[in-house]
Amino acid sequence: MFDPAFSRGVAIVAGGSGGIGSAICRELAQAGSDIVFTYRSNAAAAEHVSADIRAAGRTAESFPLALEDADATAAFVRGVIERWGSVHSLVYAAGPKLEFAYASAIAPAEWKRVMDVDVNGCFNLISAIVPYLRAQRGGSIVSLITPAVDRYPVQDILSAAPKAAIEILMRGIAKEEGRYGLRANSVGPGFIDAGLGHDMLARPGYEEFAEGLRKGLPLKRFGTAKDVANAVVFLLSSKASYITGQSLSVDGGLQI
């Protein structure tokens, strides 16, 4: 549904070409927002998302960006402000590809890679954008995390650990910057049949495992990218203007 709050300035979506990030871009466009999104390397997927945004009657810009490069990320944000004047929303929907592994089996180099891409990448983006949001006296940030920060599944440390850091970063921004009109929240997708979640659920030989997961969910179905996108857009919207520092699990009841 169209939200007047999205008609001024632009939304930035980091990771907008991914399975969930692209759905967030589409829902924001339907709600009336122009969108600047980043992607890591898949230019074809980025162009497809841009076409969908334009088909909804909104403007789309896409940029390849390695968020762990602090200087490049700051330059990207400066460019967006110079072109658009203001940013009403920021979504962090990026993150590295990773595998399930026991914590004791993870090589230090792999741990460092994941932390650099995810935690440092998110921090670099937040660090670059907050001064502008503070100066314009408002804005909303949503980061995607995981329900695993509260209910840890075995071998999921490479996902849970960085997302726990990102969740605390969002709470810190909410508490420290609320006086300037900034809101910051998190959304934790559960088992979602999109992006990395789809890759996991569709692995050959995982059919019995996936069916067991589905049956264990109170809603008896896996989530969709749109389920997550709807929650993100709500938290960014004027309907959530008194919600900040919160984490919302979109998990079909997994946390119960």
Short mmCIF file of C-alpha atoms in Angstrom, two decimals:
data_model
loop_
_atom_site.label_atom_id
_atom_site.label_comp_id
_atom_site.label_asym_id
_atom_site.label_seq_id
_atom_site.Cartn_x
_atom_site.Cartn_y
_atom_site.Cartn_z
CA MET A 1 0.00 0.00 0.00
CA PHE A 2 1.24 3.48 -0.88
CA ASP A 3 2.89 5.33 2.02
CA PRO A 4 3.44 9.11 1.70
CA ALA A 5 6.57 8.73 3.85
CA PHE A 6 8.23 6.95 0.91
CA SER A 7 7.59 9.72 -1.61
CA ARG A 8 10.40 11.99 -0.39
CA GLY A 9 13.97 10.98 -1.14
CA VAL A 10 14.94 7.38 -1.76
CA ALA A 11 15.36 4.00 -0.09
CA ILE A 12 18.73 2.22 -0.10
CA VAL A 13 18.64 -1.57 -0.14
CA ALA A 14 21.99 -3.30 0.35
CA GLY A 15 21.85 -6.73 -1.26
CA GLY A 16 18.88 -5.82 -3.41
CA SER A 17 19.56 -8.41 -6.10
CA GLY A 18 19.24 -11.40 -3.74
CA GLY A 19 16.22 -13.59 -3.21
CA ILE A 20 14.89 -11.66 -0.22
CA GLY A 21 16.50 -8.31 -1.07
CA SER A 22 14.81 -8.24 -4.48
CA ALA A 23 11.41 -8.89 -2.89
CA ILE A 24 12.03 -5.98 -0.51
CA CYS A 25 12.84 -3.74 -3.48
CA ARG A 26 9.62 -4.74 -5.22
CA GLU A 27 7.44 -4.19 -2.15
CA LEU A 28 9.05 -0.79 -1.50
CA ALA A 29 8.35 0.19 -5.10
CA GLN A 30 4.71 -0.86 -4.73
CA ALA A 31 4.54 1.29 -1.58
CA GLY A 32 5.70 4.35 -3.54
CA SER A 33 9.47 4.44 -3.03
CA ASP A 34 12.26 5.08 -5.50
CA ILE A 35 15.13 2.70 -4.81
CA VAL A 36 18.91 2.60 -4.96
CA PHE A 37 20.22 -0.89 -4.34
CA THR A 38 23.57 -2.59 -4.23
CA TYR A 39 24.67 -5.99 -5.44
CA ARG A 40 27.96 -7.84 -5.22
CA SER A 41 28.52 -9.30 -8.68
CA ASN A 42 25.31 -10.52 -10.34
CA ALA A 43 24.63 -7.71 -12.80
CA ALA A 44 21.98 -9.71 -14.67
CA ALA A 45 19.93 -10.23 -11.49
CA ALA A 46 20.32 -6.54 -10.62
CA GLU A 47 18.98 -5.49 -14.01
CA HIS A 48 15.99 -7.79 -13.58
CA VAL A 49 15.18 -6.18 -10.22
CA SER A 50 15.60 -2.71 -11.72
CA ALA A 51 13.13 -3.61 -14.48
CA ASP A 52 10.56 -4.72 -11.89
CA ILE A 53 10.97 -1.47 -9.95
CA ARG A 54 10.49 0.59 -13.11
CA ALA A 55 7.45 -1.49 -14.05
CA ALA A 56 5.93 -0.37 -10.73
CA GLY A 57 6.40 3.25 -11.85
CA ARG A 58 9.39 4.04 -9.66
CA THR A 59 13.02 4.95 -10.35
CA ALA A 60 15.72 2.32 -9.84
CA GLU A 61 19.49 2.64 -9.55
CA SER A 62 21.83 -0.29 -8.94
CA PHE A 63 25.51 -0.34 -7.99
CA PRO A 64 28.07 -3.14 -7.53
CA LEU A 65 29.59 -2.72 -4.08
CA ALA A 66 31.71 -4.69 -1.64
CA LEU A 67 30.39 -3.34 1.65
CA GLU A 68 33.46 -4.45 3.58
CA ASP A 69 35.34 -1.71 1.69
CA ALA A 70 34.62 1.21 4.04
CA ASP A 71 35.88 3.91 1.67
CA ALA A 72 33.85 2.61 -1.27
CA THR A 73 30.75 2.31 0.91
CA ALA A 74 31.10 5.87 2.19
CA ALA A 75 31.57 7.13 -1.37
CA PHE A 76 28.45 5.26 -2.47
CA VAL A 77 26.36 6.86 0.29
CA ARG A 78 27.71 10.33 -0.52
CA GLY A 79 26.75 9.83 -4.13
CA VAL A 80 23.20 8.82 -3.23
CA ILE A 81 22.77 11.92 -1.06
CA GLU A 82 24.18 14.18 -3.78
CA ARG A 83 21.77 12.79 -6.37
CA TRP A 84 18.65 12.38 -4.25
CA GLY A 85 18.99 14.89 -1.42
CA SER A 86 17.68 12.56 1.27
CA VAL A 87 17.28 8.91 2.23
CA HIS A 88 14.09 7.91 4.03
CA SER A 89 14.94 4.22 4.51
CA LEU A 90 17.92 1.91 4.64
CA VAL A 91 17.70 -1.88 4.44
CA TYR A 92 20.65 -4.17 5.07
CA ALA A 93 19.74 -7.39 3.26
CA ALA A 94 23.26 -8.41 2.26
CA GLY A 95 25.53 -11.14 3.54
CA PRO A 96 28.08 -13.73 2.46
CA LYS A 97 27.50 -17.21 1.17
CA LEU A 98 28.35 -19.72 3.87
CA GLU A 99 28.08 -23.36 4.85
CA PHE A 100 26.81 -25.11 7.95
CA ALA A 101 29.71 -26.18 10.15
CA TYR A 102 30.51 -26.91 13.77
CA ALA A 103 32.24 -23.96 15.41
CA SER A 104 35.26 -26.12 16.19
CA ALA A 105 35.66 -26.98 12.49
CA ILE A 106 35.68 -23.43 11.12
CA ALA A 107 39.04 -22.16 9.93
CA PRO A 108 40.08 -18.73 11.27
CA ALA A 109 40.30 -17.41 7.70
CA GLU A 110 36.68 -18.41 7.01
CA TRP A 111 35.51 -16.83 10.28
CA LYS A 112 37.31 -13.62 9.35
CA ARG A 113 35.83 -13.60 5.85
CA VAL A 114 32.27 -13.94 7.10
CA MET A 115 32.71 -11.31 9.81
CA ASP A 116 34.36 -8.87 7.39
CA VAL A 117 31.63 -9.20 4.78
CA ASP A 118 28.63 -9.29 7.12
CA VAL A 119 29.38 -7.45 10.37
CA ASN A 120 31.90 -4.96 9.02
CA GLY A 121 29.91 -4.50 5.84
CA CYS A 122 26.77 -3.62 7.80
CA PHE A 123 28.73 -1.36 10.14
CA ASN A 124 30.36 0.49 7.24
CA LEU A 125 26.96 1.19 5.71
CA ILE A 126 25.41 2.32 8.99
CA SER A 127 28.44 4.46 9.83
CA ALA A 128 28.22 6.20 6.46
CA ILE A 129 24.46 6.87 6.49
CA VAL A 130 23.73 7.85 10.11
CA PRO A 131 25.26 11.37 9.94
CA TYR A 132 22.99 12.19 6.99
CA LEU A 133 19.88 10.76 8.66
CA ARG A 134 20.70 12.69 11.82
CA ALA A 135 21.10 15.91 9.86
CA GLN A 136 17.75 15.47 8.13
CA ARG A 137 16.13 14.64 11.50
CA GLY A 138 14.73 11.27 10.63
CA GLY A 139 14.91 8.00 8.79
CA SER A 140 14.36 4.29 9.31
CA ILE A 141 16.78 1.37 9.19
CA VAL A 142 15.99 -2.35 9.04
CA SER A 143 18.60 -5.10 9.00
CA LEU A 144 17.95 -8.73 8.23
CA ILE A 145 19.22 -11.07 10.92
CA THR A 146 18.14 -14.64 11.87
CA PRO A 147 16.02 -16.30 14.56
CA ALA A 148 19.17 -18.28 15.36
CA VAL A 149 20.32 -15.37 17.52
CA ASP A 150 17.72 -16.54 20.06
CA ARG A 151 17.38 -20.24 19.29
CA TYR A 152 20.69 -21.54 18.03
CA PRO A 153 20.65 -24.53 15.65
CA VAL A 154 23.73 -26.76 15.66
CA GLN A 155 26.29 -25.86 12.96
CA ASP A 156 24.75 -22.42 12.29
CA ILE A 157 27.37 -20.29 14.02
CA LEU A 158 28.55 -18.59 10.80
CA SER A 159 25.06 -17.16 10.39
CA ALA A 160 24.09 -16.62 14.03
CA ALA A 161 27.25 -14.92 15.30
CA PRO A 162 27.45 -12.07 12.77
CA LYS A 163 23.70 -11.50 12.85
CA ALA A 164 23.79 -11.27 16.65
CA ALA A 165 26.35 -8.48 16.31
CA ILE A 166 24.17 -6.75 13.73
CA GLU A 167 21.11 -7.03 15.99
CA ILE A 168 22.98 -5.31 18.82
CA LEU A 169 24.20 -2.64 16.39
CA MET A 170 20.57 -1.91 15.47
CA ARG A 171 19.60 -1.62 19.13
CA GLY A 172 22.53 0.71 19.75
CA ILE A 173 21.51 2.97 16.86
CA ALA A 174 17.90 2.94 18.06
CA LYS A 175 18.88 4.00 21.58
CA GLU A 176 21.55 6.55 20.67
CA GLU A 177 19.98 8.16 17.60
CA GLY A 178 16.29 8.13 18.46
CA ARG A 179 16.55 11.71 19.70
CA TYR A 180 17.22 12.67 16.06
CA GLY A 181 14.18 10.86 14.73
CA LEU A 182 16.02 7.73 13.60
CA ARG A 183 14.44 4.31 14.03
CA ALA A 184 16.33 1.02 13.74
CA ASN A 185 14.86 -2.49 13.82
CA SER A 186 15.70 -6.03 12.75
CA VAL A 187 13.78 -8.75 10.92
CA GLY A 188 14.77 -12.38 11.35
CA PRO A 189 13.71 -14.63 8.48
CA GLY A 190 13.21 -18.26 9.44
CA PHE A 191 13.21 -21.04 6.86
CA ILE A 192 12.50 -19.03 3.72
CA ASP A 193 12.22 -20.64 0.29
CA ALA A 194 14.33 -17.96 -1.36
CA GLY A 195 18.01 -17.08 -1.68
CA LEU A 196 20.32 -19.12 0.55
CA GLY A 197 17.31 -20.72 2.22
CA HIS A 198 16.10 -22.06 -1.12
CA ASP A 199 19.56 -23.42 -1.91
CA MET A 200 19.59 -25.30 1.39
CA LEU A 201 16.06 -26.69 1.14
CA ALA A 202 16.54 -27.77 -2.48
CA ARG A 203 19.79 -29.69 -1.99
CA PRO A 204 19.71 -33.23 -3.38
CA GLY A 205 19.38 -35.69 -0.53
CA TYR A 206 17.88 -33.09 1.83
CA GLU A 207 14.25 -33.90 0.97
CA GLU A 208 13.54 -35.80 4.18
CA PHE A 209 15.34 -33.17 6.27
CA ALA A 210 13.38 -30.35 4.62
CA GLU A 211 10.07 -32.15 5.08
CA GLY A 212 10.84 -32.65 8.76
CA LEU A 213 11.54 -28.93 9.12
CA ARG A 214 8.26 -28.05 7.42
CA LYS A 215 6.20 -30.38 9.60
CA GLY A 216 7.81 -28.91 12.72
CA LEU A 217 6.59 -25.41 11.91
CA PRO A 218 3.26 -24.36 13.45
CA LEU A 219 2.15 -22.89 10.10
CA LYS A 220 3.30 -26.05 8.24
CA ARG A 221 4.89 -24.17 5.36
CA PHE A 222 8.15 -22.48 4.55
CA GLY A 223 8.12 -18.72 4.27
CA THR A 224 8.39 -16.74 1.08
CA ALA A 225 10.55 -13.75 0.26
CA LYS A 226 7.39 -11.66 0.15
CA ASP A 227 6.54 -12.67 3.73
CA VAL A 228 9.83 -11.13 4.84
CA ALA A 229 9.51 -8.12 2.55
CA ASN A 230 6.08 -7.26 3.94
CA ALA A 231 7.49 -7.18 7.48
CA VAL A 232 10.45 -5.04 6.43
CA VAL A 233 8.31 -2.50 4.57
CA PHE A 234 5.92 -2.28 7.52
CA LEU A 235 8.77 -1.46 9.93
CA LEU A 236 10.09 1.19 7.51
CA SER A 237 6.67 2.75 7.02
CA SER A 238 4.83 5.50 8.86
CA LYS A 239 2.59 2.80 10.38
CA ALA A 240 5.55 1.74 12.52
CA SER A 241 6.56 5.26 13.52
CA TYR A 242 6.67 4.36 17.24
CA ILE A 243 8.55 1.10 16.86
CA THR A 244 12.32 1.06 17.29
CA GLY A 245 15.02 -1.21 18.68
CA GLN A 246 12.92 -4.31 18.05
CA SER A 247 13.59 -7.68 16.41
CA LEU A 248 10.72 -9.33 14.54
CA SER A 249 11.00 -13.02 13.63
CA VAL A 250 9.27 -13.97 10.39
CA ASP A 251 9.54 -17.71 10.94
CA GLY A 252 6.14 -19.38 10.83
CA GLY A 253 6.24 -19.93 14.58
CA LEU A 254 9.70 -21.54 14.70
CA GLN A 255 10.52 -19.69 17.93
CA ILE A 256 7.52 -21.03 19.85
#
